[in-house]
Amino acid sequence: MASPGGRLEFRDVARGAALTEALAARVTSLGRAPVSVMHVCGSHEQAIAKFGLRAAFPPELRVIMGPGCPVCVTDVPEVDEAVALARQGVRVATYGDMLRVPGTAGSLADERGRGARIDVVYGAAQAVELARGGEPVVFFASGFETTAVATAAVLLADPPASFSVLSAHKYIPPVMEIVAEMPGSAIEGFLAAGHAATITGWGVFERFVERHRLPVVVAGFEPLDILAGLVRLVEVIASGEPRVDNAFPRCVTREGNPAAQAALWRVFELQGGRWRGIAHVPNGNLRLRDEFAAWDARRRYAIDVAALWDHAPAALVAQCQCGDIMAGIASPHDCALFGRDCTPDAPVGACMVSAEGTCKIWHQYGGHPDLREIRRRA
Amino acid sequence: MQRLVGMCLGVPGRIVSIDGDIALVDFWGVVKPVRIDVVDAPVAPGDYVLNHVGFAIRRISPEDVADTLALYDELLRRAGAGDLMAADVRSEIDAAGSHDG
């Protein structure tokens, strides 16, 4: 299968080779295998798969994608709320990736097929523009804290009364605690997403390191940035003194972006909630504060989700491994549906729907992001 | 084509002019409005900023501009039509300018 990515090369081959060697040497000097680390960023996985980086990692190192796909972790009842609103005749605007995420009784795309008014927008601001016509518009908002900043900013800029938000926004730091504490978890450290930390600052991970004694290294998403971040992460693991380390200083500071944080926390507060396939995550959801109740779709509409719940899930859905894949326990190759009954054109689970989902990424970049897999499976 | 919601990539662009909370930003020759009310530092025309879903979130310091632009240049010029990373970047450019009416 030809790579849809076309040719894309390391910008500095010599440095790539040096970092690859350094990574192998650091992992070997740990003297044990496997060494498992996790990243929580769809773009990290895209870059790792696209550039075939796993083939350059030492065989003892396992780099696993965790819950880094906001669309994928949007829980079924949250999708149900949007579907129920659409069925009730309310106009819903959302990001394109959200359209095909399955709820209990189908997706927003299914509702659109039945005539519901569903708009795909690029961002919160565009949804506000739709509402300026006077017709009520609910923005079904997903994304991590970085994307929630944009939702917060439009709510702070005097949106029309016809606009409201159904927030499925999620906050990453608490879910790292859940994944770190999962029974049988062998994760020894986290690679944190560079541009997300642009907003939160790397200081946001200090409490996690203190509580869980696991290192966090902030890394960019270019192949060299990822390799450099992994070298640093393995060095910190070897030191036995967990800390937060910033391997992406050209973008990330300890404090982050104070203006964005101020907007985020003025509008949102943390609430516990389920992440699809993972667990109840205390403080994992971003919900609108009371002050913004007038723009909170959950408080403005009586959303009748129970009406959807007499539908049994389809048989294929029961076999979907998306939850275990997002928790880092399984890989797409452990799923019997992957690439056969579940493809980007006919996705069964959310991980195959979103461009940031592990399954879609592995499928898109050839299905074998680790060249060694081909040898093992041949 | 799928649209992004996550953000690890964002997209860099150069500020052409500023009017209140809105800046006109040049993305590889395409000029679009971007909100600058949550950017991390004061910005002026000529500055490069990193943008996500139509908002500037970081001023890119002049010495980092070339490094930052290089990957995006490569992604946009050399990636095939189905490429997920290039699609993310194009979606971010589309997201800018989605709030000018």
Short mmCIF file of C-alpha atoms in Angstrom, two decimals:
data_model
loop_
_atom_site.label_atom_id
_atom_site.label_comp_id
_atom_site.label_asym_id
_atom_site.label_seq_id
_atom_site.Cartn_x
_atom_site.Cartn_y
_atom_site.Cartn_z
CA MET A 1 0.00 0.00 0.00
CA ALA A 2 1.43 3.35 -1.01
CA SER A 3 1.75 5.90 1.73
CA PRO A 4 -0.88 8.60 1.32
CA GLY A 5 1.60 10.89 3.01
CA GLY A 6 3.88 10.95 0.01
CA ARG A 7 7.50 11.84 0.51
CA LEU A 8 8.31 13.60 3.72
CA GLU A 9 11.73 13.46 5.18
CA PHE A 10 13.68 14.32 8.26
CA ARG A 11 14.87 17.85 7.87
CA ASP A 12 18.19 16.95 9.45
CA VAL A 13 19.10 13.34 8.77
CA ALA A 14 22.38 13.47 10.70
CA ARG A 15 20.65 14.75 13.82
CA GLY A 16 17.93 12.14 13.41
CA ALA A 17 20.55 9.40 13.27
CA ALA A 18 22.36 10.79 16.33
CA LEU A 19 19.13 10.97 18.34
CA THR A 20 18.15 7.45 17.29
CA GLU A 21 21.51 6.15 18.50
CA ALA A 22 21.26 8.12 21.72
CA LEU A 23 17.78 6.73 22.37
CA ALA A 24 18.96 3.14 21.80
CA ALA A 25 21.94 3.63 24.11
CA ARG A 26 19.82 5.16 26.91
CA VAL A 27 17.21 2.41 26.70
CA THR A 28 19.88 -0.34 26.65
CA SER A 29 21.58 1.14 29.70
CA LEU A 30 18.32 0.78 31.64
CA GLY A 31 18.98 -2.95 31.33
CA ARG A 32 15.37 -4.12 31.19
CA ALA A 33 12.57 -4.61 28.70
CA PRO A 34 10.07 -3.55 27.78
CA VAL A 35 10.24 0.12 28.74
CA SER A 36 6.78 1.59 28.18
CA VAL A 37 6.00 5.27 27.80
CA MET A 38 2.80 6.99 26.76
CA HIS A 39 1.96 10.06 24.75
CA VAL A 40 -1.46 11.73 24.80
CA CYS A 41 -1.57 13.62 21.51
CA GLY A 42 -3.11 12.68 18.18
CA SER A 43 -0.52 14.75 16.34
CA HIS A 44 2.29 12.87 18.10
CA GLU A 45 0.78 9.61 16.86
CA GLN A 46 0.30 11.04 13.37
CA ALA A 47 3.97 12.05 13.22
CA ILE A 48 5.19 8.74 14.71
CA ALA A 49 3.14 6.75 12.19
CA LYS A 50 3.73 9.02 9.22
CA PHE A 51 7.50 9.06 9.61
CA GLY A 52 7.71 5.39 10.58
CA LEU A 53 9.42 6.39 13.83
CA ARG A 54 8.61 3.13 15.63
CA ALA A 55 10.97 1.36 13.26
CA ALA A 56 13.72 3.68 14.55
CA PHE A 57 12.94 3.13 18.23
CA PRO A 58 14.97 0.48 20.06
CA PRO A 59 12.96 -2.77 20.25
CA GLU A 60 12.81 -2.60 24.07
CA LEU A 61 10.94 0.74 23.93
CA ARG A 62 7.16 0.76 23.65
CA VAL A 63 5.66 4.14 22.79
CA ILE A 64 1.92 3.91 23.32
CA MET A 65 -0.79 6.39 22.43
CA GLY A 66 -3.12 7.06 25.34
CA PRO A 67 -6.34 9.07 25.50
CA GLY A 68 -5.07 11.87 23.24
CA CYS A 69 -8.03 12.05 20.90
CA PRO A 70 -10.77 14.36 22.19
CA VAL A 71 -13.35 13.10 19.72
CA CYS A 72 -12.66 9.49 20.70
CA VAL A 73 -13.14 10.06 24.43
CA THR A 74 -16.41 11.96 23.98
CA ASP A 75 -18.74 9.67 25.88
CA VAL A 76 -21.79 7.99 24.37
CA PRO A 77 -24.27 9.95 26.56
CA GLU A 78 -22.67 13.21 25.38
CA VAL A 79 -23.22 12.22 21.74
CA ASP A 80 -26.73 11.16 22.75
CA GLU A 81 -27.42 14.65 24.10
CA ALA A 82 -26.47 16.20 20.74
CA VAL A 83 -28.48 13.59 18.83
CA ALA A 84 -31.50 14.14 21.10
CA LEU A 85 -31.31 17.92 20.60
CA ALA A 86 -31.14 17.44 16.83
CA ARG A 87 -34.17 15.13 16.99
CA GLN A 88 -35.99 17.74 19.02
CA GLY A 89 -35.53 20.09 16.06
CA VAL A 90 -32.70 22.21 17.45
CA ARG A 91 -30.01 23.30 15.00
CA VAL A 92 -26.66 21.80 16.06
CA ALA A 93 -23.22 23.02 14.94
CA THR A 94 -20.12 20.94 15.56
CA TYR A 95 -16.65 20.01 14.35
CA GLY A 96 -16.62 17.65 11.35
CA ASP A 97 -14.93 14.83 13.25
CA MET A 98 -17.88 14.69 15.65
CA LEU A 99 -20.45 13.89 12.98
CA ARG A 100 -19.84 10.19 12.75
CA VAL A 101 -19.03 9.41 16.37
CA PRO A 102 -21.55 6.77 17.39
CA GLY A 103 -23.98 7.33 20.23
CA THR A 104 -26.51 4.87 21.59
CA ALA A 105 -28.88 5.34 18.69
CA GLY A 106 -26.52 6.44 15.95
CA SER A 107 -24.54 9.54 15.18
CA LEU A 108 -25.22 13.14 14.23
CA ALA A 109 -24.49 12.14 10.63
CA ASP A 110 -27.36 9.65 10.86
CA GLU A 111 -29.64 12.40 12.13
CA ARG A 112 -28.55 14.69 9.33
CA GLY A 113 -29.44 11.90 6.90
CA ARG A 114 -32.93 11.94 8.44
CA GLY A 115 -33.23 15.67 7.83
CA ALA A 116 -31.95 17.21 11.08
CA ARG A 117 -30.19 20.57 10.75
CA ILE A 118 -26.56 19.95 11.55
CA ASP A 119 -23.80 22.34 10.53
CA VAL A 120 -20.12 21.51 10.36
CA VAL A 121 -18.06 24.42 11.62
CA TYR A 122 -14.35 25.08 11.97
CA GLY A 123 -14.68 26.67 15.36
CA ALA A 124 -16.82 28.22 18.08
CA ALA A 125 -16.72 31.65 16.44
CA GLN A 126 -18.29 30.31 13.27
CA ALA A 127 -21.09 28.71 15.31
CA VAL A 128 -21.73 32.11 16.92
CA GLU A 129 -22.04 33.66 13.46
CA LEU A 130 -24.70 31.08 12.54
CA ALA A 131 -26.65 32.02 15.67
CA ARG A 132 -26.53 35.73 14.82
CA GLY A 133 -29.33 35.04 12.33
CA GLY A 134 -31.61 34.72 15.37
CA GLU A 135 -32.36 31.01 15.06
CA PRO A 136 -31.16 29.08 18.12
CA VAL A 137 -27.90 27.23 17.48
CA VAL A 138 -26.30 24.75 19.89
CA PHE A 139 -22.55 24.39 19.47
CA PHE A 140 -21.62 20.80 20.37
CA ALA A 141 -18.12 21.60 21.58
CA SER A 142 -15.40 19.00 21.89
CA GLY A 143 -11.67 19.21 22.34
CA PHE A 144 -9.18 19.44 25.17
CA GLU A 145 -8.38 22.57 27.19
CA THR A 146 -6.60 24.16 24.24
CA THR A 147 -9.72 24.09 22.10
CA ALA A 148 -11.96 24.98 25.07
CA VAL A 149 -10.11 28.31 25.20
CA ALA A 150 -11.73 29.27 21.88
CA THR A 151 -15.17 28.31 23.20
CA ALA A 152 -14.48 30.39 26.33
CA ALA A 153 -13.35 33.37 24.27
CA VAL A 154 -16.55 33.51 22.24
CA LEU A 155 -18.66 33.26 25.41
CA LEU A 156 -16.74 36.20 26.85
CA ALA A 157 -17.34 38.29 23.73
CA ASP A 158 -21.07 38.92 24.17
CA PRO A 159 -22.58 36.09 22.09
CA PRO A 160 -26.22 36.39 20.99
CA ALA A 161 -28.97 34.88 23.16
CA SER A 162 -29.70 32.40 20.36
CA PHE A 163 -26.28 30.78 20.90
CA SER A 164 -25.58 28.04 23.42
CA VAL A 165 -22.89 25.44 24.09
CA LEU A 166 -23.20 21.71 24.73
CA SER A 167 -19.78 21.17 26.23
CA ALA A 168 -17.97 17.87 25.75
CA HIS A 169 -14.66 19.64 26.43
CA LYS A 170 -12.20 17.57 28.43
CA TYR A 171 -9.16 18.33 30.58
CA ILE A 172 -6.07 16.16 30.05
CA PRO A 173 -4.10 16.23 33.34
CA PRO A 174 -6.64 14.22 35.41
CA VAL A 175 -6.90 11.40 32.88
CA MET A 176 -3.13 10.94 33.02
CA GLU A 177 -3.62 10.10 36.71
CA ILE A 178 -6.29 7.53 35.86
CA VAL A 179 -4.16 5.86 33.19
CA ALA A 180 -1.09 5.88 35.45
CA GLU A 181 -3.06 4.12 38.19
CA MET A 182 -4.74 1.51 35.99
CA PRO A 183 -4.14 -2.01 37.26
CA GLY A 184 -1.35 -3.60 35.27
CA SER A 185 -0.19 -0.28 33.85
CA ALA A 186 3.49 -0.48 32.98
CA ILE A 187 3.76 3.15 31.90
CA GLU A 188 7.03 4.63 33.18
CA GLY A 189 6.64 8.14 31.84
CA PHE A 190 4.59 10.50 29.70
CA LEU A 191 5.39 12.54 26.63
CA ALA A 192 3.14 15.62 26.86
CA ALA A 193 1.85 17.51 23.83
CA GLY A 194 3.93 20.54 23.00
CA HIS A 195 1.36 23.00 21.73
CA ALA A 196 -1.22 22.09 24.36
CA ALA A 197 1.36 22.99 26.98
CA THR A 198 1.81 26.29 25.14
CA ILE A 199 -1.44 27.28 26.83
CA THR A 200 -1.32 25.42 30.14
CA GLY A 201 2.44 25.74 30.68
CA TRP A 202 4.54 22.78 31.72
CA GLY A 203 3.98 23.65 35.37
CA VAL A 204 0.53 22.04 35.09
CA PHE A 205 2.22 18.61 35.25
CA GLU A 206 4.21 19.21 38.45
CA ARG A 207 1.45 17.98 40.73
CA PHE A 208 1.05 14.81 38.66
CA VAL A 209 4.77 14.04 38.92
CA GLU A 210 4.69 14.62 42.66
CA ARG A 211 1.70 12.35 43.20
CA HIS A 212 2.57 9.53 40.84
CA ARG A 213 6.37 9.63 40.80
CA LEU A 214 6.33 9.37 36.97
CA PRO A 215 8.26 11.80 34.75
CA VAL A 216 6.63 14.01 32.12
CA VAL A 217 8.55 15.47 29.20
CA VAL A 218 6.93 18.11 26.97
CA ALA A 219 7.81 17.53 23.33
CA GLY A 220 7.04 19.08 19.95
CA PHE A 221 5.59 17.07 17.10
CA GLU A 222 8.32 17.08 14.48
CA PRO A 223 10.16 13.76 14.19
CA LEU A 224 13.31 15.27 15.69
CA ASP A 225 11.32 16.87 18.52
CA ILE A 226 9.71 13.53 19.34
CA LEU A 227 13.05 11.67 19.29
CA ALA A 228 14.65 14.37 21.44
CA GLY A 229 11.72 14.23 23.86
CA LEU A 230 12.00 10.46 24.16
CA VAL A 231 15.76 10.63 24.78
CA ARG A 232 15.08 13.13 27.56
CA LEU A 233 12.25 11.01 28.98
CA VAL A 234 14.39 7.87 29.16
CA GLU A 235 17.18 9.91 30.79
CA VAL A 236 14.79 11.11 33.49
CA ILE A 237 13.49 7.56 34.00
CA ALA A 238 17.10 6.36 34.38
CA SER A 239 17.86 9.11 36.90
CA GLY A 240 15.25 7.69 39.28
CA GLU A 241 14.21 11.25 40.10
CA PRO A 242 10.93 11.96 38.30
CA ARG A 243 10.42 15.55 37.18
CA VAL A 244 8.79 17.62 34.47
CA ASP A 245 11.21 18.41 31.70
CA ASN A 246 10.62 20.80 28.82
CA ALA A 247 12.07 19.50 25.55
CA PHE A 248 10.14 22.09 23.54
CA PRO A 249 11.39 25.42 24.96
CA ARG A 250 10.82 27.33 21.71
CA CYS A 251 7.08 27.02 22.34
CA VAL A 252 6.46 26.14 25.97
CA THR A 253 7.13 27.96 29.23
CA ARG A 254 6.40 26.94 32.81
CA GLU A 255 3.57 29.47 33.08
CA GLY A 256 2.01 29.04 29.66
CA ASN A 257 -0.43 31.58 28.24
CA PRO A 258 -2.04 33.52 31.12
CA ALA A 259 -4.63 35.30 28.94
CA ALA A 260 -5.89 32.00 27.56
CA GLN A 261 -5.94 30.38 31.01
CA ALA A 262 -7.87 33.32 32.44
CA ALA A 263 -10.52 33.00 29.70
CA LEU A 264 -10.70 29.22 30.14
CA TRP A 265 -11.23 29.28 33.91
CA ARG A 266 -13.58 32.24 33.91
CA VAL A 267 -15.99 30.30 31.72
CA PHE A 268 -15.35 26.66 32.65
CA GLU A 269 -15.05 24.64 35.83
CA LEU A 270 -13.95 21.06 36.33
CA GLN A 271 -16.45 18.27 36.88
CA GLY A 272 -16.07 14.52 37.04
CA GLY A 273 -17.40 12.51 34.13
CA ARG A 274 -16.91 9.44 32.02
CA TRP A 275 -14.44 9.33 29.17
CA ARG A 276 -15.55 6.87 26.51
CA GLY A 277 -14.06 3.46 27.08
CA ILE A 278 -11.74 4.60 29.87
CA ALA A 279 -13.34 5.37 33.19
CA HIS A 280 -15.03 8.00 35.26
CA VAL A 281 -12.39 10.73 35.40
CA PRO A 282 -12.63 13.01 38.45
CA ASN A 283 -12.24 16.61 37.24
CA GLY A 284 -11.92 15.34 33.66
CA ASN A 285 -14.75 17.39 32.10
CA LEU A 286 -14.94 21.12 31.44
CA ARG A 287 -18.44 22.41 32.15
CA LEU A 288 -19.85 25.96 31.99
CA ARG A 289 -19.90 27.91 35.23
CA ASP A 290 -23.25 29.08 36.66
CA GLU A 291 -22.48 32.58 35.47
CA PHE A 292 -22.80 31.30 31.88
CA ALA A 293 -25.97 29.25 32.46
CA ALA A 294 -27.80 31.35 29.85
CA TRP A 295 -25.51 29.89 27.18
CA ASP A 296 -25.42 26.35 28.58
CA ALA A 297 -27.50 24.06 26.36
CA ARG A 298 -27.88 21.58 29.23
CA ARG A 299 -29.69 24.21 31.28
CA ARG A 300 -31.61 25.80 28.44
CA TYR A 301 -33.12 22.72 26.89
CA ALA A 302 -34.86 19.68 28.33
CA ILE A 303 -32.68 17.14 26.54
CA ASP A 304 -34.52 13.84 26.32
CA VAL A 305 -31.72 11.29 26.00
CA ALA A 306 -33.67 8.50 27.67
CA ALA A 307 -35.85 8.28 24.55
CA LEU A 308 -32.79 7.03 22.65
CA TRP A 309 -31.85 4.30 25.07
CA ASP A 310 -34.20 1.55 23.99
CA HIS A 311 -31.86 0.84 21.10
CA ALA A 312 -29.45 -2.05 21.65
CA PRO A 313 -25.94 -1.45 20.37
CA ALA A 314 -25.13 -3.13 17.07
CA ALA A 315 -23.27 -6.43 17.26
CA LEU A 316 -20.01 -5.07 15.79
CA VAL A 317 -19.88 -2.30 18.38
CA ALA A 318 -19.67 -4.90 21.13
CA GLN A 319 -16.37 -6.13 19.64
CA CYS A 320 -14.88 -2.63 19.32
CA GLN A 321 -11.65 -2.27 21.33
CA CYS A 322 -11.54 1.52 21.18
CA GLY A 323 -11.64 1.88 24.98
CA ASP A 324 -8.70 -0.43 25.60
CA ILE A 325 -6.79 1.19 22.73
CA MET A 326 -7.28 4.66 24.22
CA ALA A 327 -6.26 3.39 27.64
CA GLY A 328 -3.06 2.09 26.02
CA ILE A 329 -3.85 -1.52 26.95
CA ALA A 330 -4.46 -2.73 23.38
CA SER A 331 -3.21 -1.70 19.95
CA PRO A 332 -5.34 -1.57 16.78
CA HIS A 333 -3.72 -4.84 15.71
CA ASP A 334 -5.33 -6.54 18.72
CA CYS A 335 -8.77 -5.71 17.32
CA ALA A 336 -10.40 -8.27 15.01
CA LEU A 337 -12.40 -5.51 13.30
CA PHE A 338 -9.42 -3.25 12.43
CA GLY A 339 -9.06 -2.81 8.67
CA ARG A 340 -11.66 -5.48 7.96
CA ASP A 341 -15.07 -4.64 9.40
CA CYS A 342 -13.88 -1.25 10.64
CA THR A 343 -12.33 1.19 8.16
CA PRO A 344 -12.34 4.99 7.75
CA ASP A 345 -15.16 4.64 5.21
CA ALA A 346 -17.24 2.42 7.51
CA PRO A 347 -16.02 3.08 11.06
CA VAL A 348 -17.35 1.01 13.96
CA GLY A 349 -15.68 2.92 16.80
CA ALA A 350 -14.67 6.50 17.47
CA CYS A 351 -10.95 5.66 17.13
CA MET A 352 -11.53 5.02 13.42
CA VAL A 353 -13.68 8.15 12.99
CA SER A 354 -11.38 10.90 14.15
CA ALA A 355 -8.22 12.02 12.35
CA GLU A 356 -6.65 11.93 15.81
CA GLY A 357 -7.82 8.41 16.63
CA THR A 358 -5.17 5.70 16.86
CA CYS A 359 -7.03 3.36 14.50
CA LYS A 360 -7.59 5.94 11.79
CA ILE A 361 -3.96 7.07 12.01
CA TRP A 362 -2.62 3.51 11.78
CA HIS A 363 -4.98 2.74 8.93
CA GLN A 364 -4.17 5.92 7.01
CA TYR A 365 -0.41 5.63 7.22
CA GLY A 366 -0.34 2.10 5.87
CA GLY A 367 -1.63 0.14 8.83
CA HIS A 368 1.88 -0.77 9.89
CA PRO A 369 3.38 2.23 11.62
CA ASP A 370 6.08 -0.03 12.99
CA LEU A 371 7.99 -1.73 10.19
CA ARG A 372 9.10 -4.44 12.62
CA GLU A 373 5.44 -5.47 12.84
CA ILE A 374 5.57 -6.60 9.24
CA ARG A 375 8.41 -8.98 10.05
CA ARG A 376 6.69 -10.28 13.16
CA ARG A 377 3.39 -10.81 11.40
CA ALA A 378 4.80 -12.23 8.16
CA MET B 1 -12.39 15.90 4.54
CA GLN B 2 -12.40 15.54 8.31
CA ARG B 3 -11.93 18.65 10.43
CA LEU B 4 -9.75 18.90 13.44
CA VAL B 5 -10.77 19.52 16.99
CA GLY B 6 -7.62 18.59 18.79
CA MET B 7 -4.60 20.65 18.70
CA CYS B 8 -1.08 19.73 18.64
CA LEU B 9 -0.35 21.27 15.30
CA GLY B 10 -2.04 24.64 15.03
CA VAL B 11 -0.80 26.83 12.20
CA PRO B 12 1.65 29.74 12.08
CA GLY B 13 1.02 32.96 10.16
CA ARG B 14 2.31 36.54 9.90
CA ILE B 15 0.24 39.47 11.17
CA VAL B 16 -0.46 41.99 8.42
CA SER B 17 -2.62 44.45 10.37
CA ILE B 18 -4.56 44.73 13.61
CA ASP B 19 -8.00 46.20 14.34
CA GLY B 20 -9.06 45.79 17.97
CA ASP B 21 -9.26 42.07 18.80
CA ILE B 22 -8.93 41.00 15.18
CA ALA B 23 -5.70 40.66 13.23
CA LEU B 24 -5.38 39.99 9.53
CA VAL B 25 -2.90 37.13 9.25
CA ASP B 26 -1.04 35.93 6.17
CA PHE B 27 -0.94 32.14 5.76
CA TRP B 28 1.23 31.31 2.78
CA GLY B 29 -0.31 34.16 0.78
CA VAL B 30 -3.88 33.68 2.03
CA VAL B 31 -4.86 36.54 4.35
CA LYS B 32 -7.52 35.81 6.96
CA PRO B 33 -8.85 37.37 10.16
CA VAL B 34 -7.75 35.83 13.47
CA ARG B 35 -8.86 36.72 17.01
CA ILE B 36 -6.02 37.97 19.18
CA ASP B 37 -7.81 38.33 22.53
CA VAL B 38 -6.18 35.24 24.08
CA VAL B 39 -2.66 35.50 22.63
CA ASP B 40 0.11 35.19 25.22
CA ALA B 41 1.99 38.43 24.53
CA PRO B 42 1.42 41.80 22.87
CA VAL B 43 1.58 41.43 19.10
CA ALA B 44 2.18 43.87 16.24
CA PRO B 45 2.10 43.75 12.45
CA GLY B 46 5.04 41.70 11.20
CA ASP B 47 4.93 39.28 14.15
CA TYR B 48 4.35 35.59 13.58
CA VAL B 49 1.70 33.88 15.70
CA LEU B 50 0.63 30.27 16.21
CA ASN B 51 -3.11 29.85 15.69
CA HIS B 52 -5.74 27.29 16.67
CA VAL B 53 -9.42 27.21 15.60
CA GLY B 54 -9.30 30.85 14.56
CA PHE B 55 -7.46 32.21 17.62
CA ALA B 56 -3.84 33.29 17.94
CA ILE B 57 -2.48 31.51 21.01
CA ARG B 58 1.23 32.26 20.93
CA ARG B 59 3.53 34.92 19.58
CA ILE B 60 6.45 33.15 17.89
CA SER B 61 9.71 34.84 18.75
CA PRO B 62 11.61 36.04 15.65
CA GLU B 63 14.51 33.62 16.17
CA ASP B 64 12.10 30.64 16.17
CA VAL B 65 10.11 31.60 13.08
CA ALA B 66 12.24 29.76 10.51
CA ASP B 67 12.28 26.52 12.51
CA THR B 68 8.57 26.70 13.16
CA LEU B 69 7.65 27.33 9.53
CA ALA B 70 9.86 24.61 8.10
CA LEU B 71 7.71 21.62 9.01
CA TYR B 72 4.53 23.31 7.87
CA ASP B 73 6.16 24.25 4.55
CA GLU B 74 7.11 20.65 4.04
CA LEU B 75 3.71 19.32 5.12
CA LEU B 76 1.77 21.59 2.80
CA ARG B 77 4.04 21.27 -0.22
CA ARG B 78 4.91 17.62 -0.18
CA ALA B 79 2.12 15.71 1.52
CA GLY B 80 -0.48 13.90 -0.57
CA ALA B 81 -4.16 14.77 -0.58
CA GLY B 82 -5.16 12.19 2.04
CA ASP B 83 -2.50 13.15 4.55
CA LEU B 84 -3.92 13.64 8.06
CA MET B 85 -1.30 16.11 9.30
CA ALA B 86 -1.56 18.31 6.21
CA ALA B 87 -5.36 18.16 6.48
CA ASP B 88 -5.12 19.38 10.09
CA VAL B 89 -3.02 22.36 9.00
CA ARG B 90 -5.37 23.21 6.12
CA SER B 91 -8.34 23.00 8.49
CA GLU B 92 -6.61 25.40 10.87
CA ILE B 93 -6.16 27.88 8.00
CA ASP B 94 -9.83 27.42 7.08
CA ALA B 95 -10.77 27.98 10.73
CA ALA B 96 -9.15 31.39 10.58
CA GLY B 97 -11.53 33.71 8.83
CA SER B 98 -14.54 31.65 9.77
CA HIS B 99 -15.70 34.45 12.04
CA ASP B 100 -15.78 37.39 9.67
CA GLY B 101 -19.37 36.74 8.84
#
